[in-house]
Amino acid sequence: MPERPTIRAAILGASGYTGGELVRLLSEHPAVEIAFLGARSAAGRPLAESQPHLSSLGDRTLEPIETGAIAERADVALLALPHGTSAEVAPPLLDAGVRVIDLAGDFRLDAAAYPEWYGWEHPAPAWLEKAVYGLPELFGDQITGAELVANPGCYPTGVSIALAPLLEAGLVDAAGILVDGKTGLSGAGRGASESSSFTATEDSVRPYRFPAHQHTPEMERSLALATGQLPSVLFVPHLVPTVRGVVTTAYARLRVDASSTSLTEVLVDRYAGAPFVRVLPPGGMVDSKRVRGTNVVEVQAVADARTGCAVVVTAVDNLVKGAAGQAIQNLNLMTGLEESAGLPTLGVYP
Amino acid sequence: MPERPTIRAAILGASGYTGGELVRLLSEHPAVEIAFLGARSAAGRPLAESQPHLSSLGDRTLEPIETGAIAERADVALLALPHGTSAEVAPPLLDAGVRVIDLAGDFRLDAAAYPEWYGWEHPAPAWLEKAVYGLPELFGDQITGAELVANPGCYPTGVSIALAPLLEAGLVDAAGILVDGKTGLSGAGRGASESSSFTATEDSVRPYRFPAHQHTPEMERSLALATGQLPSVLFVPHLVPTVRGVVTTAYARLRVDASSTSLTEVLVDRYAGAPFVRVLPPGGMVDSKRVRGTNVVEVQAVADARTGCAVVVTAVDNLVKGAAGQAIQNLNLMTGLEESAGLPTLGVYP
Amino acid sequence: MPERPTIRAAILGASGYTGGELVRLLSEHPAVEIAFLGARSAAGRPLAESQPHLSSLGDRTLEPIETGAIAERADVALLALPHGTSAEVAPPLLDAGVRVIDLAGDFRLDAAAYPEWYGWEHPAPAWLEKAVYGLPELFGDQITGAELVANPGCYPTGVSIALAPLLEAGLVDAAGILVDGKTGLSGAGRGASESSSFTATEDSVRPYRFPAHQHTPEMERSLALATGQLPSVLFVPHLVPTVRGVVTTAYARLRVDASSTSLTEVLVDRYAGAPFVRVLPPGGMVDSKRVRGTNVVEVQAVADARTGCAVVVTAVDNLVKGAAGQAIQNLNLMTGLEESAGLPTLGVYP
Amino acid sequence: MPERPTIRAAILGASGYTGGELVRLLSEHPAVEIAFLGARSAAGRPLAESQPHLSSLGDRTLEPIETGAIAERADVALLALPHGTSAEVAPPLLDAGVRVIDLAGDFRLDAAAYPEWYGWEHPAPAWLEKAVYGLPELFGDQITGAELVANPGCYPTGVSIALAPLLEAGLVDAAGILVDGKTGLSGAGRGASESSSFTATEDSVRPYRFPAHQHTPEMERSLALATGQLPSVLFVPHLVPTVRGVVTTAYARLRVDASSTSLTEVLVDRYAGAPFVRVLPPGGMVDSKRVRGTNVVEVQAVADARTGCAVVVTAVDNLVKGAAGQAIQNLNLMTGLEESAGLPTLGVYP
């Protein structure tokens, strides 16, 4: 059997938390080579300076983000850059023939939504139209062969996986969906602020940035693309004192008299072949700690006959299935590798 | 001016977390004397053995819970006992003329609800009918002079304060209310279990016991008593890695085209004279850490015109406003003391 | 009996963590009035903006630090300012007749030590010579009537209380003392940095700034002042994921064949009248959580005959006994109030 | 090249935390097959019941610990059993030809030490004499080919690696060594107790079980075996609010005028070929979080000329390098595999 060539990957933004996870996971990937490590302010510095926990990888230096050098050395670029930066960095790479997976929010919405939810006009609407929303469990077919993949946000990942099958099956209403989110602090990145300090965060629970969080239209769009329906979502995220882990609790009105068992069966059937979806049996309760370090999403569905509501709870590691791991899952699909290659499913617990 | 006589209080269940808070707060209360410290399994042992952080109080011994001794020495008994125990302990005390504040759930619901939500028939339905629901912000008039007060649960405290004024004002629907709760671990008491260990809890977010949590009917009943409407509530609580602090995020459909400002004004007006309700201005976000150690409830109201929903978020310290502090607030009202006597409003932050 | 006049206090640096604790504690002090709230960058802003947990105190505005205004309105100024700032701010206040308690390190060492340990020449050596080291348990007599008190650092507080009596009694060697410290993050103040973020701190234990930590010479000097001996101390502090709480584990060579019981007795005798020292019986283990929110120091002494060492462990709340509470204890002594006035001894636990 | 046969491993005690780590790591080991999963009280139950984070491994059932079945199916048994149990379980396995790695303390000391430090007479002194102390960095030669390996305790692992080279080089005194330890809660295992609850542990730092901790004689023996000297160690461990991670701060008197640089060089030279020892350059500070999930030990050495002391700080993940990972490292050496096979070196950070 002829050996499959190794995929050459560029990681841009390698000095951040998500960049660090990309390096950690790809350096153990059986069919991918890290061909380029790019950074902006940390360019020219050793990788181990920003990522000392990866110092076993030896002497690697972060390079400036230059299209030419990347195009020469990489087949695919993974962009772990701030919102607003990817939309500038991706187009020249794409024009130079590099396939791009963007982990920011820059290619996840329709152009018209950016001014309202992100506060800027999209600079590359033509590429935006070609972008595929990279949630493999729902859009796997489109991801294979895509040039540009928009890696989903951490919250929309769980919510879309939880609700799409129930909407498709006509079990719940598309209108009036509520999503209550809980996240740890790593999603905020490395930037230091008083509110993300240990002192302000220990023993603190706080809602934030609602009802204007930019993952709101992303959930609506993802569910619409997957189901053809037009859902309305109100999303209220909360900060809790954890590092990794995003839990979403989605509430939707039942359209039929369904039991927890029947909701669960719909999910089990829908994700029968999905390597990273773990649907809990009725009565099981998700726990973000169990998926830590993995690309797994835990899902639990409950029907409350008394109030006529479905509740679907999910948990992901926001840095893996909610960011770096899902990006690698997309890379695998884009390049014809096995979907689960290089992606952990065994949690680092406790 | 004649000096007001000191109120003599009995604390039953003084070896638990809530009992410890009652001792801490009452020992600094200007008009209450701790006349009796009762416990069950810890009876006969020094207080400082179960509550070493209170050892500055000197040598006090926990006594067995004997009606006669309590009736002789105390005017009011505060019952920090497990669910199901209070319903047995309270009646003889009441018959002996001791006024009772029950911090368990044993006098919060109608008799008919106990088999479904607590799993047992209520043993003292006649006393149950006389019990007053002890949420001073809504039922202050009835608490004054009550013989038996049912101190509210931590979650219903916030939810009732948040929603009652909006229901009264006709701003939101009574049907279809959703409450998403987040709690720390101290609410589970001292009992040791693997799931409440530090190891299982750090970096973990988990829903629990839904949709059957016993605070569900308590919220419905409290809101019904306060407003005359018949609300339906679906309640989903979550454990997060904190010790103190309960945050409730309540979602209700707007009946009119209201703004966050107008919701906020209704709450500000309703609680103008309430010493412990802190309504945040529009845009403010509650933080459970800010109310730690206090009897304050923080409230924040948001109207989302896009989806037609009101979101009201509250935070309390579950051991103070959610338990021991609220019990003392009730004691103050029952005995004609100033409502806020002996109750802290300045948070222990950070 | 004539009423004692209220002491008028100025709090300078009221927007920080220690400043917040000063405000919280003094606003409930029976004989002190907060006459002036000063800040530097936050001057002109409402107190509740930097200290929203204190918003129950109502509308108070932070003022610029102006000697004239302070001297007019305050008897005593408490300086919760950064190291290096107090040495500039204190002298004009003292010259204007305001007594000063400095919570920074600016008046704790001999002038000659500042260049090595703090990196600057002391700007007010004359005042430095008059400063009294404000550890009431060891230097109470000198504090009464002092014009300028240097409030001790959090680590030296515990270490001095632990070791001074054993050195005085000739039980341990002054040479070769080792102190291993563990601290939470609140000691670092509000300043935001990546290393003090929740994300970097959860599940992390790290030594820091040793062997050059500036509390090293402070321990040596404090023990020398108290005992007349010349101790040598090696001090290694560690950051652990807590907010409040400093634990010091001090190791000293036994000079005689002493037991844990005899070490404990020496400490109990020495601190018989001290309202805030809690010496644990042999076998008891200190716990920083038990002293949270209080001015108490827990002390535990162990003699290990096998290796000929004494181990004395202490715990304080670094923001109370390690800073704001101890400052108020000093204020009480300086102004003839009862030493324990306004100072909590009952821990906020759990 | 002939293919090397797969090593068949039995994991006994697979329902505990350490057992879970053994399963996680060995299921991804390139040359080991998990041939037997044994448990005591959980025998007959599915693995995923006690280890739900490993449910991706599919349906595996825990079996009772029966020598015959184990001997038939496994080459090596890893015993993650409580202290005192291994000493009963290991001998029949050894007699049946199964090689044993014991992760408890049952084969780490001389027989004479068990009554004092563990409280029981050793039941298998003949096997105890044959046991090899399984610290590969110091005793690798003896481990190769050993029948019975005593896997070291978490604290002695770091301390032995830190101090052995400095003792060998004559740089520090063997007498008067002090070790101050800090550990997270996972070392206490799954057993539930009030003191290991989240509520009692958050914001708490506490020493425990000193000076009688059973790792004390293990450190002395390990250093003696490695150096031929007779060290005396006083060991004081502390609980801090982390899950994984053990930091040891070892203090020893300098025998010569050494600098931090020269101490560091000795360590760098000594561990030049060791795949899991990361000696930090002078000025670097260890951080337990950086080694989380890995088999790495971080080491930092400081010479304090002022007091004549060496301080060597180490950090390990107590469940990996301090338990399961080191056991696999031993298994690799015992069976002729590459020492680092199947063992992670890239930390799961943050």
Short mmCIF file of N, CA and C in Angstrom, two decimals, chain D residues 140-191:
data_model
loop_
_atom_site.label_atom_id
_atom_site.label_comp_id
_atom_site.label_asym_id
_atom_site.label_seq_id
_atom_site.Cartn_x
_atom_site.Cartn_y
_atom_site.Cartn_z
N GLY D 140 17.91 2.66 37.53
CA GLY D 140 17.49 2.04 36.28
C GLY D 140 18.10 0.67 36.05
N ASP D 141 19.37 0.50 36.38
CA ASP D 141 20.04 -0.77 36.11
C ASP D 141 19.40 -1.92 36.87
N GLN D 142 19.02 -1.64 38.11
CA GLN D 142 18.44 -2.71 38.91
C GLN D 142 17.01 -3.04 38.47
N ILE D 143 16.35 -2.08 37.89
CA ILE D 143 14.95 -2.30 37.51
C ILE D 143 14.85 -3.27 36.34
N THR D 144 15.77 -3.10 35.40
CA THR D 144 15.80 -4.03 34.26
C THR D 144 15.93 -5.45 34.79
N GLY D 145 14.98 -6.26 34.50
CA GLY D 145 15.07 -7.64 34.94
C GLY D 145 14.52 -7.93 36.32
N ALA D 146 14.11 -6.89 37.04
CA ALA D 146 13.55 -7.16 38.37
C ALA D 146 12.23 -7.91 38.28
N GLU D 147 11.99 -8.76 39.29
CA GLU D 147 10.70 -9.45 39.35
C GLU D 147 9.66 -8.56 40.03
N LEU D 148 10.11 -7.84 41.07
CA LEU D 148 9.20 -7.05 41.91
C LEU D 148 9.76 -5.65 42.05
N VAL D 149 9.00 -4.69 41.63
CA VAL D 149 9.43 -3.30 41.72
C VAL D 149 8.48 -2.53 42.63
N ALA D 150 9.08 -1.80 43.57
CA ALA D 150 8.30 -0.93 44.45
C ALA D 150 8.28 0.46 43.82
N ASN D 151 7.14 0.83 43.30
CA ASN D 151 7.01 2.15 42.66
C ASN D 151 7.05 3.22 43.75
N PRO D 152 7.87 4.25 43.59
CA PRO D 152 8.05 5.22 44.69
C PRO D 152 6.81 6.05 44.97
N GLY D 153 6.78 6.62 46.16
CA GLY D 153 5.76 7.59 46.52
C GLY D 153 5.97 8.90 45.77
N CYS D 154 4.93 9.71 45.72
CA CYS D 154 4.99 10.94 44.93
C CYS D 154 6.02 11.92 45.50
N TYR D 155 5.99 12.12 46.81
CA TYR D 155 6.96 13.05 47.41
C TYR D 155 8.39 12.54 47.26
N PRO D 156 8.70 11.28 47.61
CA PRO D 156 10.09 10.82 47.49
C PRO D 156 10.62 10.86 46.06
N THR D 157 9.73 10.75 45.07
CA THR D 157 10.21 10.82 43.69
C THR D 157 10.94 12.13 43.44
N GLY D 158 10.27 13.24 43.74
CA GLY D 158 10.89 14.53 43.50
C GLY D 158 12.11 14.76 44.38
N VAL D 159 11.99 14.42 45.64
CA VAL D 159 13.08 14.71 46.58
C VAL D 159 14.33 13.91 46.23
N SER D 160 14.15 12.65 45.87
CA SER D 160 15.32 11.82 45.56
C SER D 160 16.02 12.33 44.31
N ILE D 161 15.22 12.64 43.29
CA ILE D 161 15.83 13.17 42.06
C ILE D 161 16.54 14.49 42.33
N ALA D 162 15.98 15.28 43.22
CA ALA D 162 16.57 16.60 43.50
C ALA D 162 17.89 16.50 44.25
N LEU D 163 17.91 15.65 45.27
CA LEU D 163 19.04 15.70 46.21
C LEU D 163 20.15 14.68 45.93
N ALA D 164 19.82 13.55 45.34
CA ALA D 164 20.85 12.51 45.18
C ALA D 164 22.10 13.04 44.49
N PRO D 165 21.97 13.75 43.37
CA PRO D 165 23.20 14.21 42.71
C PRO D 165 24.01 15.20 43.56
N LEU D 166 23.32 16.03 44.33
CA LEU D 166 24.05 17.01 45.14
C LEU D 166 24.76 16.33 46.30
N LEU D 167 24.15 15.28 46.86
CA LEU D 167 24.81 14.51 47.91
C LEU D 167 26.00 13.76 47.33
N GLU D 168 25.78 13.11 46.20
CA GLU D 168 26.87 12.38 45.54
C GLU D 168 28.06 13.28 45.26
N ALA D 169 27.77 14.51 44.86
CA ALA D 169 28.85 15.43 44.50
C ALA D 169 29.46 16.09 45.73
N GLY D 170 28.94 15.75 46.91
CA GLY D 170 29.51 16.33 48.13
C GLY D 170 29.16 17.79 48.33
N LEU D 171 28.13 18.26 47.67
CA LEU D 171 27.80 19.68 47.76
C LEU D 171 26.95 20.03 48.96
N VAL D 172 26.18 19.07 49.44
CA VAL D 172 25.30 19.37 50.58
C VAL D 172 25.44 18.29 51.65
N ASP D 173 25.03 18.67 52.86
CA ASP D 173 25.07 17.76 54.00
C ASP D 173 23.95 16.74 53.94
N ALA D 174 24.24 15.54 54.33
CA ALA D 174 23.19 14.52 54.45
C ALA D 174 22.39 14.71 55.73
N ALA D 175 22.98 15.33 56.70
CA ALA D 175 22.27 15.56 57.95
C ALA D 175 21.45 16.85 57.86
N GLY D 176 20.32 16.86 58.52
CA GLY D 176 19.55 18.10 58.65
C GLY D 176 18.79 18.50 57.41
N ILE D 177 18.45 17.55 56.57
CA ILE D 177 17.65 17.88 55.39
C ILE D 177 16.21 18.13 55.82
N LEU D 178 15.63 19.20 55.30
CA LEU D 178 14.22 19.50 55.55
C LEU D 178 13.48 19.47 54.23
N VAL D 179 12.30 18.87 54.24
CA VAL D 179 11.48 18.84 53.04
C VAL D 179 10.08 19.35 53.38
N ASP D 180 9.71 20.41 52.69
CA ASP D 180 8.38 20.97 52.84
C ASP D 180 7.59 20.60 51.59
N GLY D 181 6.50 19.85 51.77
CA GLY D 181 5.74 19.37 50.64
C GLY D 181 4.39 20.04 50.51
N LYS D 182 3.93 20.15 49.27
CA LYS D 182 2.61 20.70 48.98
C LYS D 182 1.93 19.74 47.99
N THR D 183 0.76 19.32 48.33
CA THR D 183 0.08 18.36 47.46
C THR D 183 -1.36 18.76 47.21
N GLY D 184 -1.88 18.29 46.09
CA GLY D 184 -3.30 18.41 45.81
C GLY D 184 -4.06 17.26 46.44
N LEU D 185 -5.35 17.21 46.15
CA LEU D 185 -6.23 16.28 46.84
C LEU D 185 -6.32 14.91 46.18
N SER D 186 -5.90 14.78 44.93
CA SER D 186 -6.11 13.49 44.27
C SER D 186 -5.27 12.40 44.91
N GLY D 187 -4.19 12.78 45.57
CA GLY D 187 -3.36 11.79 46.25
C GLY D 187 -4.10 11.04 47.33
N ALA D 188 -5.17 11.64 47.84
CA ALA D 188 -5.93 10.98 48.90
C ALA D 188 -6.88 9.92 48.36
N GLY D 189 -6.96 9.80 47.04
CA GLY D 189 -7.83 8.78 46.47
C GLY D 189 -9.29 9.17 46.47
N ARG D 190 -10.13 8.20 46.13
CA ARG D 190 -11.55 8.49 45.95
C ARG D 190 -12.32 8.55 47.26
N GLY D 191 -11.76 8.02 48.31
CA GLY D 191 -12.51 7.92 49.57
C GLY D 191 -13.05 9.28 49.98
#
